[in-house]
Short mmCIF file of C-alpha atoms in Angstrom, two decimals:
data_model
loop_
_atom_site.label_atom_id
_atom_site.label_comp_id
_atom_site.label_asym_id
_atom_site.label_seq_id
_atom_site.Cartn_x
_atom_site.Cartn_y
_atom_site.Cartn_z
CA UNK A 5 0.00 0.00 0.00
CA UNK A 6 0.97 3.73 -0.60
CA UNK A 7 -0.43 6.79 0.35
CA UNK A 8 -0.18 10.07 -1.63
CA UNK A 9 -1.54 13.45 -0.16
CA UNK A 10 -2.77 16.59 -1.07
CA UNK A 11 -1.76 19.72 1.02
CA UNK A 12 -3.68 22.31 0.59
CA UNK A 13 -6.75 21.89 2.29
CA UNK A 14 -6.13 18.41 2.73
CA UNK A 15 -3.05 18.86 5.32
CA UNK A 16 -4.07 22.42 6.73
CA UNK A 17 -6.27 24.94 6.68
CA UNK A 18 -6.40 26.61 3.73
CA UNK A 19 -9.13 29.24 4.60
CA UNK A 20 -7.56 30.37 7.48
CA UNK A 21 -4.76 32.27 5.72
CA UNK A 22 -7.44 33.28 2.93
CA UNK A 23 -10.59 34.63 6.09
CA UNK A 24 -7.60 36.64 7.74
CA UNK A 25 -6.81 38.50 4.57
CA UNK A 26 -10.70 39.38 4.37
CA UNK A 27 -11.21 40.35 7.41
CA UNK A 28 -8.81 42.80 6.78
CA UNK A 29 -9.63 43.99 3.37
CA UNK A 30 -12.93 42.81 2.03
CA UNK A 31 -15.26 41.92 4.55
CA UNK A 32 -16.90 45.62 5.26
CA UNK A 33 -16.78 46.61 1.59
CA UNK A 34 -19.42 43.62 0.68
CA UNK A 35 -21.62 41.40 1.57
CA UNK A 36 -20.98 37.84 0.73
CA UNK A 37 -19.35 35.44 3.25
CA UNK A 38 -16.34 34.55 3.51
CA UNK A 39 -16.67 30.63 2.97
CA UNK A 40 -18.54 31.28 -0.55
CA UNK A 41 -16.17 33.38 -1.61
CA UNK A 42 -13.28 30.68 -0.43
CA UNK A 43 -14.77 28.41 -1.97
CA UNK A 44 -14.90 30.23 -5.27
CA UNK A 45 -11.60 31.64 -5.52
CA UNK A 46 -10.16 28.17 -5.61
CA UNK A 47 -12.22 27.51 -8.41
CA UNK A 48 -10.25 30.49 -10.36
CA UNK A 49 -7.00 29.48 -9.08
CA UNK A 50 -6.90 26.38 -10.69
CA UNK A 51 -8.48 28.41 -14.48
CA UNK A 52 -5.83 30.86 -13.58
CA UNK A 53 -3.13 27.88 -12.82
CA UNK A 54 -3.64 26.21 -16.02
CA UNK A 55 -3.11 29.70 -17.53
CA UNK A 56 0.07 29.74 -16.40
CA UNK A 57 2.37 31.11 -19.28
CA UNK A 58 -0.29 33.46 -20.65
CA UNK A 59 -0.93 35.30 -17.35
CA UNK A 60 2.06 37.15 -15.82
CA UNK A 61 3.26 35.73 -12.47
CA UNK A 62 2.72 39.24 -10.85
CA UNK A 63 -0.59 39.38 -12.10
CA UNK A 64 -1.91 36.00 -11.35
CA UNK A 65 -3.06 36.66 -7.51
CA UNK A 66 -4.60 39.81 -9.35
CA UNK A 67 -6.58 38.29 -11.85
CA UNK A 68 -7.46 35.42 -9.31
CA UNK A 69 -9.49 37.69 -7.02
CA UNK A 70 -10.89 39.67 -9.73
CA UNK A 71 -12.53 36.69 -11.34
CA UNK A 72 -13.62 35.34 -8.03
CA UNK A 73 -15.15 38.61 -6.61
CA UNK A 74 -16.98 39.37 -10.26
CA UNK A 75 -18.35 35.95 -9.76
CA UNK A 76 -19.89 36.50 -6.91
CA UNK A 77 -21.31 39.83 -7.78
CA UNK A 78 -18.61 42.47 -5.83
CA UNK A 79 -15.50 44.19 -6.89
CA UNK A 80 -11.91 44.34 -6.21
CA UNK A 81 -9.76 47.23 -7.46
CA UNK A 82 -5.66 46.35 -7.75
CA UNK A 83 -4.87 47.97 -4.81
CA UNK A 84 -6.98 46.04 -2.65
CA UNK A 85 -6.28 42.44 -4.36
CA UNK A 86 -2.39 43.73 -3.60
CA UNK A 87 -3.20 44.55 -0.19
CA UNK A 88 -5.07 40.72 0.38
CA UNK A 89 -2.25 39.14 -0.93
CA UNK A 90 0.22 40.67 1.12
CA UNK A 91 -2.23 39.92 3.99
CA UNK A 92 -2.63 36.20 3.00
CA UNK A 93 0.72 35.79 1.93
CA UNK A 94 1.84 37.00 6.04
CA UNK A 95 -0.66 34.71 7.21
CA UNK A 96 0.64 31.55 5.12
CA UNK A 97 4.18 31.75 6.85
CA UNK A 98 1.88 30.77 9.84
CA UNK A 99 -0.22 27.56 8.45
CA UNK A 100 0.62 24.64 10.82
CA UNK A 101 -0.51 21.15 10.34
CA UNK A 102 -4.15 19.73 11.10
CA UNK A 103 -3.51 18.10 14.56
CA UNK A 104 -5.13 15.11 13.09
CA UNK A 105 -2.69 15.03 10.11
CA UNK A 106 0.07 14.93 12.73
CA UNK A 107 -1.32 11.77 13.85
CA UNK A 108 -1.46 10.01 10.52
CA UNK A 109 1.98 10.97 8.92
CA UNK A 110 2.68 9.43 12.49
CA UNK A 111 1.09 6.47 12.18
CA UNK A 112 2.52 6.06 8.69
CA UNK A 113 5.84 6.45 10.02
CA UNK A 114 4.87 3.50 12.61
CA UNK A 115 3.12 0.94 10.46
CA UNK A 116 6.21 1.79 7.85
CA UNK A 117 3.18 2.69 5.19
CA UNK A 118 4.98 4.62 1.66
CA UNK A 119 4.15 7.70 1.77
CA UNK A 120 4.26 10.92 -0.91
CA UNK A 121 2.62 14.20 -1.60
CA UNK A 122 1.41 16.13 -4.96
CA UNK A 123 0.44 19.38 -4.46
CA UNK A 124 -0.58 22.03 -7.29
CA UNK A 125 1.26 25.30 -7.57
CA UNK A 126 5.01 26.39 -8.41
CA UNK A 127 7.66 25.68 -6.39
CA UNK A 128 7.86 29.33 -4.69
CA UNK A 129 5.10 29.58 -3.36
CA UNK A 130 3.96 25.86 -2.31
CA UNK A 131 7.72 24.74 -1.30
CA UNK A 132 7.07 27.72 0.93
CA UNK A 133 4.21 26.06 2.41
CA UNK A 134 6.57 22.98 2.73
CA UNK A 135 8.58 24.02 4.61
CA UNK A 136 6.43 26.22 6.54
CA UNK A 137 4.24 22.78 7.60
CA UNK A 138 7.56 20.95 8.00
CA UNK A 139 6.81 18.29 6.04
CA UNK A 140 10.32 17.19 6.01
CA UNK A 141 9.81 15.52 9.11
CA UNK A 142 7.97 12.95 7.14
CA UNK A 143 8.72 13.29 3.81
CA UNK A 144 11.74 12.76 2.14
CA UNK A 145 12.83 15.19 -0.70
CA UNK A 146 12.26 13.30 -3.80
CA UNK A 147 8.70 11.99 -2.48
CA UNK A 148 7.39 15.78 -2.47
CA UNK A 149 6.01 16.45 -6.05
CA UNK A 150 4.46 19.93 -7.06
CA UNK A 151 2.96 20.43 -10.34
CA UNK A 152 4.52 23.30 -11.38
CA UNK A 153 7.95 21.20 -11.57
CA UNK A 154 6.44 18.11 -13.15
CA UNK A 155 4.73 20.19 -15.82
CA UNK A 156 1.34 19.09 -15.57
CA UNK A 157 -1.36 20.26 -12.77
CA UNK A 158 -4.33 18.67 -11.23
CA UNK A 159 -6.43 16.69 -12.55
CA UNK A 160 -4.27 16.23 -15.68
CA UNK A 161 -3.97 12.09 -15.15
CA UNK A 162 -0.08 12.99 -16.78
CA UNK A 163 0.65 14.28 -12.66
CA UNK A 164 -0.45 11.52 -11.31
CA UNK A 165 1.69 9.05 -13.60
CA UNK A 166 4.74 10.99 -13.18
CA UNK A 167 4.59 10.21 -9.24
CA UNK A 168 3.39 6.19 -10.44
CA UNK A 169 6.48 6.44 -12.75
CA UNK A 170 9.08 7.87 -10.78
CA UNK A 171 8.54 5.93 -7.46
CA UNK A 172 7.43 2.72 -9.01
CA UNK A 173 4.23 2.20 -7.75
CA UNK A 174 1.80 -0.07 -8.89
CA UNK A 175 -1.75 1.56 -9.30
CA UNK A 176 -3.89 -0.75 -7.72
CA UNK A 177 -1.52 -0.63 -4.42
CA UNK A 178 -1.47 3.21 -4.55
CA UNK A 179 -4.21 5.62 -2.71
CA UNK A 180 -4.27 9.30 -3.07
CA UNK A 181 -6.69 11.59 -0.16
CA UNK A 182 -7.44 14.81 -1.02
CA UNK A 183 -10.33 16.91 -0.65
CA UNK A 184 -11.02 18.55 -4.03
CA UNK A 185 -12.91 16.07 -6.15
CA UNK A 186 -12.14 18.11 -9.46
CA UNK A 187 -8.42 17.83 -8.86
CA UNK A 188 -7.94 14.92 -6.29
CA UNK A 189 -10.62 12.29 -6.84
CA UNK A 190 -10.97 12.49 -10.79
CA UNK A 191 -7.19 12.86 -11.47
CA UNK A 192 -5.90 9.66 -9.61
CA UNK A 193 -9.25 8.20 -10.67
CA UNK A 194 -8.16 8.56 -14.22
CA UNK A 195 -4.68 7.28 -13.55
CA UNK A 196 -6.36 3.78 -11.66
CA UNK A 197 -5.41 4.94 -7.91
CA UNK A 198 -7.60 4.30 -5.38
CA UNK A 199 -9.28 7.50 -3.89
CA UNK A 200 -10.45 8.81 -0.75
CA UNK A 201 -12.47 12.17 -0.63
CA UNK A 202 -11.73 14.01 2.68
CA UNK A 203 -14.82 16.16 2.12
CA UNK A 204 -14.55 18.15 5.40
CA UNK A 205 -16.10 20.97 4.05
CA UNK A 206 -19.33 19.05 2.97
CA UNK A 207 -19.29 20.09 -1.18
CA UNK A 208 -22.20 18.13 -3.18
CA UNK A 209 -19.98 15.69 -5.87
CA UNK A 210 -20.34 17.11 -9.08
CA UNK A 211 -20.97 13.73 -10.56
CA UNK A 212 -24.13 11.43 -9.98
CA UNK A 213 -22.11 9.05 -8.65
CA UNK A 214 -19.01 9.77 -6.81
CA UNK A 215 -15.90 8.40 -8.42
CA UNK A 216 -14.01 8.09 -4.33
CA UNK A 217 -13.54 4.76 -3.13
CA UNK A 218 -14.39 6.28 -0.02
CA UNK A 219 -15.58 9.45 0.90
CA UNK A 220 -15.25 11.33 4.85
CA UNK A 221 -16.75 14.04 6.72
CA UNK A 222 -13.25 14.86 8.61
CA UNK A 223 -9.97 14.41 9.57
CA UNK A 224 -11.29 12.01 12.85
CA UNK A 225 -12.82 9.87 10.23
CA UNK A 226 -9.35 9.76 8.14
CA UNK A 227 -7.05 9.24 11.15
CA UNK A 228 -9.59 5.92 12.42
CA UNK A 229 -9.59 4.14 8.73
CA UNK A 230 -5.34 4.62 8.87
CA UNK A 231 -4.93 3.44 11.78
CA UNK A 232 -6.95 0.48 10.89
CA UNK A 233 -5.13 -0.33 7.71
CA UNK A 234 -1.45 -2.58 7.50
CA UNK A 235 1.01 -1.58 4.79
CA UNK A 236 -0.03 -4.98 3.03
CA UNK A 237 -3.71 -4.49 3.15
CA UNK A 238 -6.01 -4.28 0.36
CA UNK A 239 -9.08 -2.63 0.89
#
């Protein structure tokens, strides 16, 4: 058995950094929450991700929040998507680890289970995040993959084979949790892994029927099924 993680979202809070920032900048000049529009500005971070090339690195954050904010029916002038960056950017030097993700990589470490992440993003910003989370702890070097170095993102199956390729893993022995099930669950779907949906923040599955092996409510959930499993288990 292997396991392959996500980070962002997956491994920490991802809002946290992003609700900080609009506290700060956004949240008196309109009225739509904070989770919706979270939840839509990672929607535009991937479109603007798999831009990458035709948008100009200092104007990706930019054109990010504009699209997520016009989306939602509010406005963001330059100034003020410059001023929630630097904001979120502060705040991302501060992400620390789910406590319950602790427990896993621990019990990983433990039961000897393979482990490896894939994140999306380039490598300045998300080995920032890296290393930030201290992930070496658990992690070695070569088993950290972002998707800006490999040249494919999320859920281009081409990711996910690169990792399969590289640490010779065989598909049917491989599982990947993550809790996007655009990027996460279809992806390593597509490339035969084995899939489990940590759907802590309770989205509706695009499809009629869910493509996860498995799908959870939270991190308690993920932590009981891992300790349950043996590196030679097949579930």
């Amino acid at each position: 058995m292997n396991l392959i993680f996500d980070v962002d979202d997956t491994m920490y809070d991802l809002m946290w950094p992003f609700q900080k920032a609009f506290e700060k900048v956004l949240a008196d000049k309109t009225n739509v929450s904070c989770e919706v529009l979270f939840g839509r500005s990672r929607v535009f971070s991937d479109i603007v991700l798999e831009k990458e090339g035709e948008i100009r690195s200092e104007d990706a954050f930019y054109q990010r929040m504009k699209m997520t904010c016009e989306d939602v029916g509010c406005a963001i002038t330059r100034e003020e998507s410059a001023e929630f960056e630097r904001e979120y950017r502060y705040y991302q030097t501060r992400i620390e680890l789910f406590d319950f993700m602790k427990e896993i990589l621990e019990v990983c470490r433990e039961k000897k289970i393979p482990i490896a992440l894939l994140t999306n993003g380039n490598r300045k910003n998300q080995g920032r995040k890296l290393k930030v989370l201290r992930l070496e702890q658990w992690f070695e070097e070569d088993r950290m993959f972002i998707s800006g170095e490999i040249g494919h993102h999320k859920p281009d199956v081409r990711a996910f084979l690169k990792i399969q390729e590289q640490l010779e893993l065989q598909a049917e022995e491989t599982w990947y949790i993550g809790d996007s099930y655009e990027n996460d669950v279809v992806g390593a779907y597509k490339a035969g892994w084995h899939t489990i949906w940590l759907n802590h923040r309770n989205r509706s599955c695009p499809d009629v029927s869910s493509l996860a092996d498995i799908e959870l409510k939270s991190g308690a959930e993920l932590l009981k099924l891992i300790q349950s499993w043996t590196p030679e288990q097949a579930i």
